[in-house]
Every structure is written in C-alpha cells, then in structure tokens.
Amino acid sequence: MMMKKALFTLALATAFSAAHAADGNAAAGKEKSTTCAACHGPDGNSPSPDFPKLAGQEQDYLAAALHQYKTGKRKNPIMAGFAANLSEQDIADLTAYFSSQRGLFLKY
C-alpha cells in the first residue's frame, strides 16, 4: 500500500511538472534572459567552463534546478539570489527559451 501511494505521488508530481513547464513562452524567456547571459551566454551556451551550458537542456530539468535554487535545496549564493525573485511564469518562460536553443556541447 505504501509503495502504491509513493508511486502515485511521484507520477502526479511528474505530470504536474511537465504540464507546468509546457506553459512557458520562449520569446518572453529570451527577453527575461539578459541577466542569465552574463554567465551562461546569450543563448545558453556558456563561453566559460565555470558556468553550465543551459541551451538544449530538458525544460523540466532546468525548471527543477531553478526551483531547487529558489528553495535552497541547491546551494549557490549567486543562483539563489537570482532564483529568489523568479515567478513561476518567469521560470516557465526562461526554461522554454533555453531548452529551445541548440546546445553546443564542446570540450573546453
């Protein structure tokens, strides 16, 4: 019984996350991404190995990461500061934009 409840909760959370992430507007995300560009590059292809590439990443993954920075589950003072001010719509828009970009995963 406990296992069924855990699986149901996981399935529900996954479905909610995917449905919510799909509501993002990539064009709005591009406009909102100017702050992100300083470290992650204008299209999410960071020019530095010190910052992760966001372009081409799964939208759900990016949204989860931003939520974790916002709640403190992921620890990074710079990202926590940026994420703290993001609304749910901001997160959806930003992740829609970066996930729609072509990732250039090159070795540095």
mmCIF file of C-alpha atoms in Angstrom:
data_model
loop_
_atom_site.group_PDB
_atom_site.id
_atom_site.type_symbol
_atom_site.label_atom_id
_atom_site.label_comp_id
_atom_site.label_asym_id
_atom_site.label_seq_id
_atom_site.Cartn_x
_atom_site.Cartn_y
_atom_site.Cartn_z
ATOM 1 C CA MET A 1 0.000 0.000 0.000
ATOM 2 C CA MET A 2 2.804 2.397 0.919
ATOM 3 C CA MET A 3 4.602 1.666 -2.361
ATOM 4 C CA LYS A 4 1.456 2.377 -4.407
ATOM 5 C CA LYS A 5 0.999 5.713 -2.648
ATOM 6 C CA ALA A 6 4.635 6.664 -3.278
ATOM 7 C CA LEU A 7 4.383 5.737 -6.965
ATOM 8 C CA PHE A 8 1.120 7.673 -7.327
ATOM 9 C CA THR A 9 2.682 10.739 -5.692
ATOM 10 C CA LEU A 10 5.723 10.515 -7.962
ATOM 11 C CA ALA A 11 3.549 10.126 -11.076
ATOM 12 C CA LEU A 12 1.376 13.080 -10.050
ATOM 13 C CA ALA A 13 4.383 15.301 -9.361
ATOM 14 C CA THR A 14 5.963 14.355 -12.691
ATOM 15 C CA ALA A 15 2.760 15.056 -14.602
ATOM 16 C CA PHE A 16 2.298 18.416 -12.856
ATOM 17 C CA SER A 17 5.887 19.404 -13.525
ATOM 18 C CA ALA A 18 5.696 18.517 -17.224
ATOM 19 C CA ALA A 19 2.348 20.247 -17.700
ATOM 20 C CA HIS A 20 3.522 23.369 -15.891
ATOM 21 C CA ALA A 21 6.818 23.576 -17.777
ATOM 22 C CA ALA A 22 4.993 23.386 -21.098
ATOM 23 C CA ASP A 23 3.241 26.696 -20.365
ATOM 24 C CA GLY A 24 6.410 28.707 -20.924
ATOM 25 C CA ASN A 25 6.846 31.244 -23.717
ATOM 26 C CA ALA A 26 10.299 31.049 -25.315
ATOM 27 C CA ALA A 27 10.091 34.581 -26.776
ATOM 28 C CA ALA A 28 9.287 36.006 -23.344
ATOM 29 C CA GLY A 29 12.064 33.860 -21.876
ATOM 30 C CA LYS A 30 14.580 35.343 -24.292
ATOM 31 C CA GLU A 31 13.635 38.844 -23.121
ATOM 32 C CA LYS A 32 13.950 37.767 -19.477
ATOM 33 C CA SER A 33 17.315 36.050 -20.011
ATOM 34 C CA THR A 34 19.545 39.135 -20.164
ATOM 35 C CA THR A 35 20.777 38.613 -16.588
ATOM 36 C CA CYS A 36 21.464 34.928 -17.295
ATOM 37 C CA ALA A 37 23.562 35.829 -20.363
ATOM 38 C CA ALA A 38 26.356 37.314 -18.255
ATOM 39 C CA CYS A 39 27.411 33.830 -17.109
ATOM 40 C CA HIS A 40 25.555 31.358 -19.315
ATOM 41 C CA GLY A 41 25.862 33.188 -22.668
ATOM 42 C CA PRO A 42 23.074 34.918 -24.617
ATOM 43 C CA ASP A 43 21.715 31.642 -25.997
ATOM 44 C CA GLY A 44 22.638 29.464 -23.014
ATOM 45 C CA ASN A 45 25.938 28.248 -24.460
ATOM 46 C CA SER A 46 28.285 29.430 -21.749
ATOM 47 C CA PRO A 47 31.641 30.666 -23.039
ATOM 48 C CA SER A 48 33.304 29.518 -19.804
ATOM 49 C CA PRO A 49 33.750 26.083 -18.238
ATOM 50 C CA ASP A 50 32.929 27.720 -14.895
ATOM 51 C CA PHE A 51 29.243 28.044 -15.815
ATOM 52 C CA PRO A 52 26.926 25.307 -17.091
ATOM 53 C CA LYS A 53 25.503 25.341 -20.579
ATOM 54 C CA LEU A 54 21.716 25.742 -20.446
ATOM 55 C CA ALA A 55 20.987 25.526 -24.181
ATOM 56 C CA GLY A 56 19.330 22.296 -25.223
ATOM 57 C CA GLN A 57 18.777 21.048 -21.681
ATOM 58 C CA GLU A 58 15.409 19.477 -20.857
ATOM 59 C CA GLN A 59 12.884 22.072 -19.754
ATOM 60 C CA ASP A 60 11.815 20.014 -16.732
ATOM 61 C CA TYR A 61 15.428 19.690 -15.600
ATOM 62 C CA LEU A 62 16.036 23.436 -15.861
ATOM 63 C CA ALA A 63 12.781 24.219 -14.015
ATOM 64 C CA ALA A 64 13.642 21.751 -11.247
ATOM 65 C CA ALA A 65 17.103 23.300 -10.870
ATOM 66 C CA LEU A 66 15.675 26.831 -10.593
ATOM 67 C CA HIS A 67 13.109 25.678 -8.024
ATOM 68 C CA GLN A 68 15.883 23.997 -6.029
ATOM 69 C CA TYR A 69 17.969 27.188 -6.032
ATOM 70 C CA LYS A 70 14.876 29.141 -5.005
ATOM 71 C CA THR A 71 14.121 26.830 -2.059
ATOM 72 C CA GLY A 72 17.744 26.407 -1.015
ATOM 73 C CA LYS A 73 17.891 22.704 -1.856
ATOM 74 C CA ARG A 74 20.722 23.538 -4.276
ATOM 75 C CA LYS A 75 23.399 25.691 -2.731
ATOM 76 C CA ASN A 76 24.824 28.533 -4.778
ATOM 77 C CA PRO A 77 24.558 32.062 -3.392
ATOM 78 C CA ILE A 78 24.565 33.710 -6.819
ATOM 79 C CA MET A 79 21.879 31.474 -8.315
ATOM 80 C CA ALA A 80 19.840 31.576 -5.100
ATOM 81 C CA GLY A 81 19.744 35.359 -5.361
ATOM 82 C CA PHE A 82 18.567 35.285 -8.962
ATOM 83 C CA ALA A 83 16.066 32.469 -8.476
ATOM 84 C CA ALA A 84 14.533 34.037 -5.364
ATOM 85 C CA ASN A 85 12.910 36.750 -7.475
ATOM 86 C CA LEU A 86 11.596 34.500 -10.259
ATOM 87 C CA SER A 87 7.866 33.876 -10.545
ATOM 88 C CA GLU A 88 6.502 30.550 -11.766
ATOM 89 C CA GLN A 89 5.852 32.199 -15.147
ATOM 90 C CA ASP A 90 9.425 33.544 -15.276
ATOM 91 C CA ILE A 91 10.747 30.023 -14.671
ATOM 92 C CA ALA A 92 8.451 28.561 -17.328
ATOM 93 C CA ASP A 93 9.470 31.237 -19.852
ATOM 94 C CA LEU A 94 13.203 31.011 -19.167
ATOM 95 C CA THR A 95 13.242 27.237 -19.333
ATOM 96 C CA ALA A 96 11.177 27.279 -22.540
ATOM 97 C CA TYR A 97 13.746 29.613 -24.097
ATOM 98 C CA PHE A 98 16.907 27.801 -23.013
ATOM 99 C CA SER A 99 15.552 24.337 -23.793
ATOM 100 C CA SER A 100 14.660 25.505 -27.312
ATOM 101 C CA GLN A 101 18.214 26.653 -28.050
ATOM 102 C CA ARG A 102 20.762 24.477 -29.806
ATOM 103 C CA GLY A 103 23.261 23.177 -27.295
ATOM 104 C CA LEU A 104 26.902 23.412 -28.288
ATOM 105 C CA PHE A 105 28.444 20.786 -26.062
ATOM 106 C CA LEU A 106 32.086 21.171 -26.894
ATOM 107 C CA LYS A 107 35.092 20.299 -24.775
ATOM 108 C CA TYR A 108 36.865 23.318 -23.349
#
